[in-house]
Amino acid sequence: MAPSRYRGAINIGFQLSIGIGVIAANLINYGTAKIKGNLGWRISLSMAAVPALILTIGAFFLPETPNSLIQSDKNHQKAKLMLQKVRGVTDVQEEFEDLVKANATSKAIKDPFKNILKRKYRPQLVMAIVIPFFQQVTGINVIGFYAPILFRTIGFGGSASLLSSVITGLVGTSCTFISMFMVDGFGRKGLFMIGGVQMIITQMTVGGIMAAQVGDQNVVSDGYAYSILVLIMIYVAGFSWSWGPLGWLVPSEIFPLEIRSAGQSIAVAVNFLSTFIVAQTFLTMLCHFKSGTFFFFGGWVVIMTVFVYLLLPETKNLPMEQMYQIWREHWFWKKIVRENEENI
Ligand SMILES: OC[C@H]1O[C@](O)(CO)[C@@H](O)[C@@H]1O
């Protein structure tokens, strides 16, 4: 329902909320870690139930949306009244008719998972898989999990964990906020390129410094330690205005209605699966690759930046109904989707 001119900004609210949640969790952990005895971790763990509790109680007071009233075919008049209430105006006829039409269309859709396998949807299927995968192999969660140890290793001592939460939290959230203002004007591809280059340079440089400086004693000079801190901040900034929000936004806007539910499910499943795999493997990877870990993820960012440059069309400001055109006009995808146009 978001107007196409603001679709990017509104969608980025999702990643922004994740970022605010991460800051809140980090600060709670920092505070509870100071509690003596073994009460700290219990408080920290149980605080995770607070947002869930608010949502659960809130659900009891949540009114039906106009959409769900139309969907359940209960009462169109009630749906219209609800739409008027939500919008705060009485003239909602046009939007109401759109909703009824969209509902009829979505009811007519059968087998979205079978549809998405058709050749004409190949670009969308590829994007549904690779974009969330790429978001995770930027290595963001490795930096997030490993940052406290990294900062301690290079000599930041006790303040390391607060420092890392400030870095991954405040820098990240502010840059996601900036992304909200840039995404519909400047475009998705530009942000992907800038963030990608930032992450490549910073990861390669941190890897280089770690390889050259961290010996058996695990100490680096102050100058190098501060350089690593600044480099990690630039890396987090790069992620937070590119792959962080856009890794959710782009898959959400490229699927036509016929495959939207399947496409979104695949994208979210690939994201969580990739997050799980990276989280489960990065400790072993750090033990074996050491500073090579930074080159490994940096290498992925090179691949994904080239991929976006060559294979992802710009999607800013385009109404969702016209999105199918971008593949027909694209130098590569047109060969895949056009050959099969008679099969639409
Ligand atoms: O939402 C996508 C990703 O962004 C982060 O929240 C970091 O800002 C990650 O923890 C998550 O995997």
Coordinates of C-alpha atoms and ligand atoms in Angstrom, one line a residue:
M1 CA 0.0 0.0 0.0
A2 CA 3.0 2.3 0.2
P3 CA 3.1 4.9 -2.6
S4 CA 6.0 4.0 -5.0
R5 CA 7.8 7.3 -4.3
Y6 CA 8.2 6.4 -0.6
R7 CA 8.2 2.6 -0.8
G8 CA 12.0 2.3 -0.1
A9 CA 11.9 4.6 2.9
I10 CA 8.9 3.0 4.5
N11 CA 10.2 -0.5 3.9
I12 CA 13.6 0.4 5.6
G13 CA 11.6 1.0 8.8
F14 CA 11.9 -2.8 9.2
Q15 CA 15.7 -2.9 9.3
L16 CA 15.7 0.3 11.4
S17 CA 13.6 -1.4 14.0
I18 CA 15.9 -4.4 14.0
G19 CA 18.8 -1.9 14.6
I20 CA 17.0 -0.2 17.5
G21 CA 16.3 -3.7 19.0
V22 CA 20.0 -4.5 18.7
I23 CA 21.1 -1.4 20.6
A24 CA 18.5 -2.0 23.3
A25 CA 19.7 -5.6 23.7
N26 CA 23.4 -4.6 23.7
L27 CA 22.8 -1.9 26.4
I28 CA 20.8 -4.3 28.5
N29 CA 23.6 -6.9 28.2
Y30 CA 26.2 -4.3 29.1
G31 CA 24.2 -3.3 32.2
T32 CA 23.3 -6.8 33.4
A33 CA 26.8 -8.1 32.9
K34 CA 27.8 -5.9 35.9
I35 CA 25.3 -7.5 38.2
K36 CA 27.1 -9.7 40.7
G37 CA 26.1 -13.4 41.2
N38 CA 24.3 -15.2 38.4
L39 CA 21.3 -13.0 38.2
G40 CA 22.6 -10.9 35.3
W41 CA 22.2 -13.3 32.5
R42 CA 18.8 -14.4 33.8
I43 CA 17.5 -10.8 33.6
S44 CA 19.1 -10.3 30.2
L45 CA 17.5 -13.5 28.8
S46 CA 14.1 -12.8 30.3
M47 CA 14.0 -9.2 28.9
A48 CA 13.7 -10.8 25.5
A49 CA 10.1 -11.7 26.5
V50 CA 9.1 -8.1 27.0
P51 CA 8.6 -7.1 23.3
A52 CA 6.8 -10.4 22.8
L53 CA 4.5 -9.7 25.7
I54 CA 3.7 -6.2 24.4
L55 CA 2.8 -7.7 21.0
T56 CA 0.7 -10.5 22.5
I57 CA -1.3 -8.1 24.7
G58 CA -1.6 -5.6 21.9
A59 CA -3.0 -8.4 19.6
F60 CA -6.1 -8.5 21.7
F61 CA -6.9 -4.8 21.1
L62 CA -5.9 -4.9 17.4
P63 CA -9.0 -4.2 15.2
E64 CA -9.4 -6.2 11.9
T65 CA -7.9 -4.5 8.9
P66 CA -10.2 -3.6 6.0
N67 CA -8.2 -6.2 4.0
S68 CA -8.8 -9.0 6.4
L69 CA -12.6 -8.1 6.5
I70 CA -12.8 -8.3 2.7
Q71 CA -10.7 -11.5 2.6
S72 CA -12.9 -13.3 5.0
D73 CA -16.0 -12.2 2.9
K74 CA -17.7 -11.2 6.1
N75 CA -19.0 -7.8 5.6
H76 CA -17.9 -5.3 2.9
Q77 CA -19.8 -2.5 4.5
K78 CA -17.9 -3.0 7.8
A79 CA -14.6 -3.2 5.8
K80 CA -15.4 0.2 4.2
L81 CA -16.2 1.8 7.5
M82 CA -12.9 0.5 8.9
L83 CA -11.0 1.9 5.9
Q84 CA -12.7 5.3 6.5
K85 CA -11.7 5.2 10.2
V86 CA -8.1 4.2 9.4
R87 CA -7.7 6.9 6.7
G88 CA -9.6 9.6 8.7
V89 CA -11.6 10.6 5.6
T90 CA -15.0 9.5 4.2
D91 CA -14.0 9.4 0.5
V92 CA -12.3 6.0 0.3
Q93 CA -14.2 4.5 -2.6
E94 CA -11.3 4.3 -5.0
E95 CA -9.0 2.6 -2.5
F96 CA -11.8 0.3 -1.4
E97 CA -12.4 -0.9 -4.9
D98 CA -8.6 -1.5 -5.4
L99 CA -8.6 -3.6 -2.2
V100 CA -11.6 -5.7 -3.4
K101 CA -10.0 -6.2 -6.8
A102 CA -6.6 -7.1 -5.3
N103 CA -8.4 -9.6 -3.1
A104 CA -10.2 -11.2 -6.0
T105 CA -6.9 -11.5 -7.9
S106 CA -5.0 -13.0 -5.0
K107 CA -7.9 -15.6 -4.5
A108 CA -7.5 -16.6 -8.1
I109 CA -3.8 -17.4 -7.7
K110 CA -3.0 -21.1 -7.4
D111 CA 0.3 -22.7 -6.7
P112 CA 2.6 -19.7 -6.2
F113 CA 5.5 -22.1 -5.5
K114 CA 4.9 -23.8 -8.9
N115 CA 4.6 -20.5 -10.7
I116 CA 7.9 -19.2 -9.4
L117 CA 9.7 -22.1 -11.0
K118 CA 8.5 -21.0 -14.5
R119 CA 11.2 -19.7 -16.7
K120 CA 9.6 -16.2 -17.0
Y121 CA 10.1 -15.8 -13.2
R122 CA 13.8 -16.9 -13.3
P123 CA 15.2 -13.5 -12.5
Q124 CA 12.9 -13.1 -9.4
L125 CA 13.7 -16.6 -8.2
V126 CA 17.5 -16.0 -8.6
M127 CA 17.1 -12.7 -6.6
A128 CA 15.0 -14.3 -3.9
I129 CA 17.9 -16.7 -3.2
V130 CA 21.0 -14.7 -3.8
I131 CA 20.1 -11.3 -2.3
P132 CA 19.4 -12.6 1.2
F133 CA 22.4 -15.0 1.0
F134 CA 24.7 -12.1 -0.1
Q135 CA 23.4 -10.0 2.8
Q136 CA 24.6 -12.5 5.3
V137 CA 28.0 -13.3 3.6
T138 CA 28.9 -9.6 3.9
G139 CA 30.0 -11.0 7.3
I140 CA 28.0 -8.5 9.3
N141 CA 27.1 -10.9 12.0
V142 CA 30.6 -12.2 12.3
I143 CA 31.8 -8.6 12.9
G144 CA 28.9 -8.1 15.3
F145 CA 29.6 -11.3 17.3
Y146 CA 33.4 -11.1 17.1
A147 CA 33.8 -7.3 17.7
P148 CA 34.0 -7.5 21.5
I149 CA 36.8 -10.2 21.3
L150 CA 38.5 -8.3 18.4
F151 CA 38.6 -5.1 20.4
R152 CA 39.9 -6.9 23.5
T153 CA 42.5 -8.6 21.3
I154 CA 43.8 -5.4 20.0
G155 CA 44.1 -3.8 23.4
F156 CA 40.8 -2.0 24.2
G157 CA 40.4 -4.0 27.5
G158 CA 37.3 -3.7 29.6
S159 CA 35.5 -1.0 27.6
A160 CA 35.5 -3.4 24.5
S161 CA 32.0 -4.7 24.8
L162 CA 30.4 -1.3 25.3
L163 CA 32.5 0.1 22.4
S164 CA 31.4 -2.7 20.1
S165 CA 27.8 -2.2 21.0
V166 CA 28.1 1.5 20.3
I167 CA 29.7 0.8 17.0
T168 CA 27.4 -1.9 15.7
G169 CA 24.4 -0.2 17.3
L170 CA 24.6 3.6 17.0
V171 CA 26.7 3.8 13.8
G172 CA 24.6 1.1 12.1
T173 CA 21.2 2.5 13.1
S174 CA 22.1 6.1 12.1
C175 CA 23.3 4.9 8.7
T176 CA 20.2 2.9 8.1
F177 CA 18.3 6.1 9.0
I178 CA 20.3 8.0 6.3
S179 CA 19.5 5.2 3.9
M180 CA 15.8 5.9 4.3
F181 CA 16.3 9.4 2.9
M182 CA 18.6 8.3 0.1
V183 CA 16.9 5.1 -1.2
D184 CA 14.0 6.6 -3.2
G185 CA 16.0 9.5 -4.7
F186 CA 19.5 8.2 -5.1
G187 CA 18.4 4.7 -5.8
R188 CA 19.1 1.2 -4.7
K189 CA 22.0 0.4 -7.0
G190 CA 24.0 3.5 -6.0
L191 CA 23.7 2.6 -2.3
F192 CA 24.7 -1.0 -3.1
M193 CA 27.8 0.2 -4.9
I194 CA 28.9 2.7 -2.3
G195 CA 28.3 0.3 0.6
G196 CA 30.0 -2.5 -1.3
V197 CA 33.2 -0.6 -2.0
Q198 CA 33.3 0.6 1.6
M199 CA 33.0 -3.0 2.9
I200 CA 35.6 -4.4 0.5
I201 CA 38.2 -1.7 1.3
T202 CA 37.7 -1.9 5.1
Q203 CA 37.6 -5.7 5.3
M204 CA 40.7 -6.2 3.2
T205 CA 42.6 -3.5 5.2
V206 CA 41.5 -4.9 8.6
G207 CA 42.6 -8.4 7.4
G208 CA 45.9 -7.0 6.3
I209 CA 46.6 -5.2 9.6
M210 CA 45.6 -8.3 11.6
A211 CA 47.8 -10.5 9.5
A212 CA 50.8 -8.3 9.8
Q213 CA 50.4 -7.1 13.4
V214 CA 48.8 -9.7 15.6
G215 CA 51.4 -12.1 16.6
D216 CA 51.5 -14.6 19.5
Q217 CA 51.1 -11.9 22.1
N218 CA 47.8 -10.7 20.6
V219 CA 48.8 -7.0 20.8
V220 CA 48.9 -4.3 18.2
S221 CA 50.2 -0.8 18.7
D222 CA 47.7 2.0 19.6
G223 CA 47.8 3.5 16.2
Y224 CA 46.8 0.3 14.5
A225 CA 44.2 -0.5 17.2
Y226 CA 42.4 2.9 16.5
S227 CA 42.7 2.4 12.8
I228 CA 40.9 -1.0 13.1
L229 CA 38.2 0.7 15.2
V230 CA 37.6 3.4 12.6
L231 CA 37.7 0.8 9.8
I232 CA 35.1 -1.4 11.5
M233 CA 32.9 1.7 11.9
I234 CA 33.2 2.5 8.2
Y235 CA 32.4 -1.1 7.4
V236 CA 29.3 -1.1 9.6
A237 CA 28.2 2.2 8.1
G238 CA 28.6 0.7 4.6
F239 CA 26.5 -2.4 5.5
S240 CA 23.8 -0.3 7.2
W241 CA 23.0 1.9 4.2
S242 CA 23.3 -0.8 1.6
W243 CA 22.9 -4.6 2.1
G244 CA 21.3 -4.3 5.6
P245 CA 18.1 -2.5 4.5
L246 CA 18.3 -3.3 0.8
G247 CA 18.7 -7.0 1.5
W248 CA 15.1 -6.9 2.7
L249 CA 13.7 -4.1 0.4
V250 CA 14.7 -5.4 -3.0
P251 CA 13.2 -8.9 -2.6
S252 CA 10.0 -7.4 -1.3
E253 CA 9.4 -5.2 -4.3
I254 CA 10.3 -7.4 -7.3
F255 CA 7.6 -10.2 -7.1
P256 CA 4.4 -9.8 -9.0
L257 CA 1.2 -10.9 -7.2
E258 CA 1.3 -14.4 -8.8
I259 CA 4.5 -15.3 -7.0
R260 CA 4.7 -12.8 -4.2
S261 CA 3.9 -15.2 -1.3
A262 CA 6.3 -17.8 -2.6
G263 CA 9.1 -15.3 -3.4
Q264 CA 8.9 -13.6 0.0
S265 CA 8.9 -16.9 1.8
I266 CA 11.9 -18.1 0.0
A267 CA 13.8 -14.8 0.6
V268 CA 13.1 -14.8 4.3
A269 CA 13.9 -18.5 4.7
V270 CA 17.2 -18.1 2.8
N271 CA 18.1 -15.1 5.0
F272 CA 17.5 -17.0 8.3
L273 CA 19.2 -20.1 7.0
S274 CA 22.3 -18.2 5.9
T275 CA 22.3 -16.3 9.3
F276 CA 22.2 -19.7 11.0
I277 CA 25.0 -21.2 8.9
V278 CA 27.3 -18.2 9.3
A279 CA 26.7 -18.1 13.1
Q280 CA 27.4 -21.8 13.4
T281 CA 30.6 -21.9 11.4
F282 CA 32.4 -18.6 12.0
L283 CA 34.2 -19.7 15.2
T284 CA 35.7 -22.7 13.5
M285 CA 36.5 -20.4 10.6
L286 CA 38.2 -17.9 12.8
C287 CA 40.4 -20.6 14.4
H288 CA 41.5 -21.9 11.0
F289 CA 41.6 -18.8 8.7
K290 CA 42.4 -16.2 11.5
S291 CA 42.8 -12.9 9.7
G292 CA 41.9 -14.7 6.4
T293 CA 38.3 -14.6 7.6
F294 CA 38.2 -10.9 6.7
F295 CA 39.5 -11.7 3.2
F296 CA 36.9 -14.5 2.9
F297 CA 33.9 -12.2 3.5
G298 CA 35.6 -9.3 1.7
G299 CA 35.8 -11.6 -1.3
W300 CA 32.1 -12.3 -1.2
V301 CA 31.4 -8.6 -1.1
V302 CA 33.5 -8.2 -4.3
I303 CA 31.3 -10.9 -5.9
M304 CA 28.0 -9.4 -4.8
T305 CA 29.0 -5.9 -5.8
V306 CA 29.9 -7.0 -9.4
F307 CA 26.6 -9.1 -9.4
V308 CA 24.5 -6.0 -8.5
Y309 CA 26.3 -3.9 -11.0
L310 CA 25.7 -6.3 -13.8
L311 CA 22.5 -8.1 -13.0
L312 CA 20.3 -6.1 -10.7
P313 CA 18.1 -3.5 -12.5
E314 CA 17.2 -0.3 -10.6
T315 CA 13.8 -0.6 -8.9
K316 CA 13.3 2.9 -7.3
N317 CA 10.1 4.7 -7.9
L318 CA 8.6 2.1 -10.1
P319 CA 5.0 1.0 -9.3
M320 CA 4.9 -2.7 -8.4
E321 CA 2.5 -3.4 -11.3
Q322 CA 5.2 -2.3 -13.8
M323 CA 8.1 -4.1 -12.2
Y324 CA 8.0 -7.0 -14.6
Q325 CA 9.2 -4.6 -17.4
I326 CA 12.6 -4.1 -15.8
W327 CA 13.7 -7.7 -16.7
R328 CA 12.5 -7.4 -20.3
E329 CA 14.6 -4.3 -20.8
H330 CA 17.7 -5.7 -19.0
W331 CA 20.7 -6.7 -21.2
F332 CA 20.9 -10.2 -19.7
W333 CA 17.5 -11.0 -18.2
K334 CA 15.7 -10.2 -21.4
K335 CA 17.3 -13.2 -23.0
I336 CA 15.9 -15.4 -20.3
V337 CA 12.4 -14.0 -20.0
R338 CA 11.7 -13.0 -23.6
E339 CA 12.4 -16.4 -25.2
N340 CA 9.6 -17.7 -23.2
E341 CA 7.1 -14.9 -23.5
E342 CA 4.5 -17.0 -25.3
N343 CA 4.4 -19.2 -22.2
I344 CA 3.1 -16.3 -20.0
Ligands
LIG1 O1 18.6 -7.7 9.3 C1 19.7 -8.1 8.6 C2 20.9 -8.2 9.4 O2 21.2 -6.9 10.0 C3 21.7 -7.1 11.3 O3 20.6 -6.8 12.2 C4 22.8 -6.1 11.6 O4 22.4 -4.8 11.5 C5 22.0 -8.5 11.4 O5 22.1 -9.0 12.7 C6 21.0 -9.1 10.6 O6 21.3 -10.4 10.2

